[in-house]
PDB file of C-alpha atoms in Angstrom:
ATOM      1  CA  GLN A 165     129.120 145.786  85.491  1.00  0.00           C
ATOM      2  CA  LYS A 166     127.567 142.781  87.150  1.00  0.00           C
ATOM      3  CA  GLN A 167     123.921 142.251  86.415  1.00  0.00           C
ATOM      4  CA  PHE A 168     121.564 140.204  88.536  1.00  0.00           C
ATOM      5  CA  VAL A 169     118.106 138.956  87.719  1.00  0.00           C
ATOM      6  CA  GLU A 170     115.862 138.115  90.643  1.00  0.00           C
ATOM      7  CA  SER A 171     112.751 136.005  90.328  1.00  0.00           C
ATOM      8  CA  GLY A 172     110.360 133.896  92.338  1.00  0.00           C
ATOM      9  CA  GLY A 173     108.539 136.513  94.333  1.00  0.00           C
ATOM     10  CA  GLY A 174     104.817 136.693  94.676  1.00  0.00           C
ATOM     11  CA  LEU A 175     101.885 136.933  97.016  1.00  0.00           C
ATOM     12  CA  VAL A 176     101.644 134.332  99.758  1.00  0.00           C
ATOM     13  CA  GLN A 177      99.703 133.907 102.952  1.00  0.00           C
ATOM     14  CA  PRO A 178     101.424 133.986 106.329  1.00  0.00           C
ATOM     15  CA  GLY A 179     103.095 130.668 106.948  1.00  0.00           C
ATOM     16  CA  GLY A 180     103.600 130.068 103.263  1.00  0.00           C
ATOM     17  CA  SER A 181     106.793 129.544 101.326  1.00  0.00           C
ATOM     18  CA  LEU A 182     108.596 130.997  98.357  1.00  0.00           C
ATOM     19  CA  ARG A 183     111.865 130.235  96.654  1.00  0.00           C
ATOM     20  CA  LEU A 184     113.700 133.161  95.172  1.00  0.00           C
ATOM     21  CA  SER A 185     116.292 132.770  92.475  1.00  0.00           C
ATOM     22  CA  CYS A 186     119.186 135.028  91.628  1.00  0.00           C
ATOM     23  CA  ALA A 187     120.681 134.537  88.211  1.00  0.00           C
ATOM     24  CA  ALA A 188     123.775 136.175  86.848  1.00  0.00           C
ATOM     25  CA  SER A 189     123.526 137.961  83.571  1.00  0.00           C
ATOM     26  CA  GLY A 190     126.652 137.773  81.494  1.00  0.00           C
ATOM     27  CA  PHE A 191     129.095 136.662  84.182  1.00  0.00           C
ATOM     28  CA  THR A 192     129.856 133.770  86.498  1.00  0.00           C
ATOM     29  CA  LEU A 193     128.597 133.854  90.080  1.00  0.00           C
ATOM     30  CA  GLU A 194     130.977 131.142  91.197  1.00  0.00           C
ATOM     31  CA  TYR A 195     133.693 133.516  92.348  1.00  0.00           C
ATOM     32  CA  TYR A 196     131.625 135.857  94.474  1.00  0.00           C
ATOM     33  CA  VAL A 197     130.021 136.091  97.871  1.00  0.00           C
ATOM     34  CA  ILE A 198     126.364 136.736  97.166  1.00  0.00           C
ATOM     35  CA  GLY A 199     123.779 138.244  99.423  1.00  0.00           C
ATOM     36  CA  TRP A 200     120.065 138.670  99.500  1.00  0.00           C
ATOM     37  CA  PHE A 201     118.772 142.035 100.633  1.00  0.00           C
ATOM     38  CA  ARG A 202     115.302 143.388 101.069  1.00  0.00           C
ATOM     39  CA  GLN A 203     113.619 146.712 101.333  1.00  0.00           C
ATOM     40  CA  ALA A 204     110.196 147.233 102.807  1.00  0.00           C
ATOM     41  CA  PRO A 205     108.186 150.352 102.006  1.00  0.00           C
ATOM     42  CA  GLY A 206     109.473 153.267 104.012  1.00  0.00           C
ATOM     43  CA  LYS A 207     112.438 151.326 105.355  1.00  0.00           C
ATOM     44  CA  GLU A 208     116.086 151.074 104.487  1.00  0.00           C
ATOM     45  CA  ARG A 209     117.469 148.117 102.626  1.00  0.00           C
ATOM     46  CA  GLU A 210     118.732 145.409 104.943  1.00  0.00           C
ATOM     47  CA  GLY A 211     120.817 142.316 104.560  1.00  0.00           C
ATOM     48  CA  VAL A 212     118.865 139.089 104.780  1.00  0.00           C
ATOM     49  CA  SER A 213     121.412 136.401 104.069  1.00  0.00           C
ATOM     50  CA  CYS A 214     124.810 135.898 102.493  1.00  0.00           C
ATOM     51  CA  ILE A 215     126.634 132.890 101.152  1.00  0.00           C
ATOM     52  CA  SER A 216     130.296 132.313 100.415  1.00  0.00           C
ATOM     53  CA  SER A 217     131.509 131.599  96.931  1.00  0.00           C
ATOM     54  CA  SER A 218     131.798 127.890  97.640  1.00  0.00           C
ATOM     55  CA  GLY A 219     128.548 127.749  99.572  1.00  0.00           C
ATOM     56  CA  GLU A 220     130.247 126.423 102.692  1.00  0.00           C
ATOM     57  CA  SER A 221     129.528 129.475 104.830  1.00  0.00           C
ATOM     58  CA  THR A 222     126.264 131.304 105.296  1.00  0.00           C
ATOM     59  CA  ALA A 223     124.884 134.093 107.408  1.00  0.00           C
ATOM     60  CA  TYR A 224     121.365 135.145 108.261  1.00  0.00           C
ATOM     61  CA  GLU A 225     119.723 138.168 109.716  1.00  0.00           C
ATOM     62  CA  ASP A 226     118.324 137.257 113.106  1.00  0.00           C
ATOM     63  CA  SER A 227     114.700 137.661 112.126  1.00  0.00           C
ATOM     64  CA  VAL A 228     114.940 135.020 109.392  1.00  0.00           C
ATOM     65  CA  LYS A 229     117.094 132.426 111.119  1.00  0.00           C
ATOM     66  CA  GLY A 230     115.449 129.047 111.081  1.00  0.00           C
ATOM     67  CA  ARG A 231     113.000 130.117 108.401  1.00  0.00           C
ATOM     68  CA  PHE A 232     115.144 131.070 105.412  1.00  0.00           C
ATOM     69  CA  THR A 233     117.859 129.058 103.734  1.00  0.00           C
ATOM     70  CA  ILE A 234     120.335 130.434 101.248  1.00  0.00           C
ATOM     71  CA  SER A 235     122.010 128.114  98.802  1.00  0.00           C
ATOM     72  CA  ARG A 236     123.762 128.188  95.494  1.00  0.00           C
ATOM     73  CA  ASP A 237     124.239 126.012  92.479  1.00  0.00           C
ATOM     74  CA  ASN A 238     127.301 127.344  90.771  1.00  0.00           C
ATOM     75  CA  ALA A 239     126.839 124.950  87.875  1.00  0.00           C
ATOM     76  CA  LYS A 240     123.552 126.708  87.182  1.00  0.00           C
ATOM     77  CA  ASN A 241     125.007 130.125  87.942  1.00  0.00           C
ATOM     78  CA  THR A 242     122.208 130.689  90.418  1.00  0.00           C
ATOM     79  CA  VAL A 243     121.773 131.563  94.087  1.00  0.00           C
ATOM     80  CA  TYR A 244     118.554 130.705  95.878  1.00  0.00           C
ATOM     81  CA  LEU A 245     116.700 131.864  98.933  1.00  0.00           C
ATOM     82  CA  GLN A 246     114.191 129.392 100.285  1.00  0.00           C
ATOM     83  CA  MET A 247     111.747 131.231 102.494  1.00  0.00           C
ATOM     84  CA  ASN A 248     109.485 129.252 104.790  1.00  0.00           C
ATOM     85  CA  SER A 249     107.064 130.262 107.513  1.00  0.00           C
ATOM     86  CA  LEU A 250     106.708 133.653 105.938  1.00  0.00           C
ATOM     87  CA  LYS A 251     105.452 136.538 108.018  1.00  0.00           C
ATOM     88  CA  PRO A 252     103.879 139.821 106.962  1.00  0.00           C
ATOM     89  CA  GLU A 253     107.022 141.616 108.095  1.00  0.00           C
ATOM     90  CA  ASP A 254     108.946 139.723 105.416  1.00  0.00           C
ATOM     91  CA  THR A 255     107.135 141.778 102.814  1.00  0.00           C
ATOM     92  CA  GLY A 256     109.392 143.822 100.600  1.00  0.00           C
ATOM     93  CA  VAL A 257     111.401 143.901  97.435  1.00  0.00           C
ATOM     94  CA  TYR A 258     114.176 141.339  97.507  1.00  0.00           C
ATOM     95  CA  TYR A 259     117.448 141.922  95.725  1.00  0.00           C
ATOM     96  CA  CYS A 260     120.564 139.897  95.245  1.00  0.00           C
ATOM     97  CA  ALA A 261     124.001 141.371  94.835  1.00  0.00           C
ATOM     98  CA  GLU A 262     127.654 140.743  95.416  1.00  0.00           C
ATOM     99  CA  ALA A 263     128.376 140.950  99.134  1.00  0.00           C
ATOM    100  CA  VAL A 264     131.445 142.054 101.040  1.00  0.00           C
ATOM    101  CA  GLY A 265     131.600 138.808 102.946  1.00  0.00           C
ATOM    102  CA  VAL A 266     129.568 136.335 104.900  1.00  0.00           C
ATOM    103  CA  GLY A 267     130.673 137.929 108.167  1.00  0.00           C
ATOM    104  CA  THR A 268     129.974 141.373 106.747  1.00  0.00           C
ATOM    105  CA  CYS A 269     126.731 140.768 104.959  1.00  0.00           C
ATOM    106  CA  ARG A 270     126.293 143.951 103.042  1.00  0.00           C
ATOM    107  CA  ALA A 271     126.492 144.849  99.398  1.00  0.00           C
ATOM    108  CA  PHE A 272     129.936 145.135  97.900  1.00  0.00           C
ATOM    109  CA  ASP A 273     128.846 147.955  95.674  1.00  0.00           C
ATOM    110  CA  ASN A 274     125.690 149.916  95.136  1.00  0.00           C
ATOM    111  CA  TYR A 275     124.414 148.268  92.013  1.00  0.00           C
ATOM    112  CA  TRP A 276     120.906 146.910  92.315  1.00  0.00           C
ATOM    113  CA  GLY A 277     118.730 145.075  89.867  1.00  0.00           C
ATOM    114  CA  GLN A 278     114.982 145.247  89.640  1.00  0.00           C
ATOM    115  CA  GLY A 279     114.429 142.918  92.561  1.00  0.00           C
ATOM    116  CA  THR A 280     111.442 140.694  93.073  1.00  0.00           C
ATOM    117  CA  GLN A 281     108.419 141.616  95.140  1.00  0.00           C
ATOM    118  CA  VAL A 282     107.461 139.421  98.067  1.00  0.00           C
ATOM    119  CA  THR A 283     104.133 140.129  99.682  1.00  0.00           C
ATOM    120  CA  VAL A 284     102.958 138.177 102.708  1.00  0.00           C
ATOM    121  CA  SER A 285      99.357 138.912 103.455  1.00  0.00           C
ATOM    122  CA  SER A 286      96.097 137.269 104.369  1.00  0.00           C
TER     123      SER A 286
END
């Protein structure tokens, strides 16, 4: 079973930035499409961004385009999500997981780690 460890969340003011990290536990991320997903209180989990195994292709949910950047460093076995110009509506628990594909940015399976909390508030 693939295990993911998310980190980097926190409390920021609107307009602030955070960088989330997704580390693999006990396996190599290099071979997988990875996505970031988030779930706000009372809402369903949604796809935020996905990145191909090589990093050459990416996809973003419309609401985060131009503000978020997904990247990966396979040598470090880590996927990142740089979040800029954060808005209160970005608040939620952020998870990373294997994704079906960049063009189909949803989780490949239903395994979820603990996630990392992102709170955007004044």
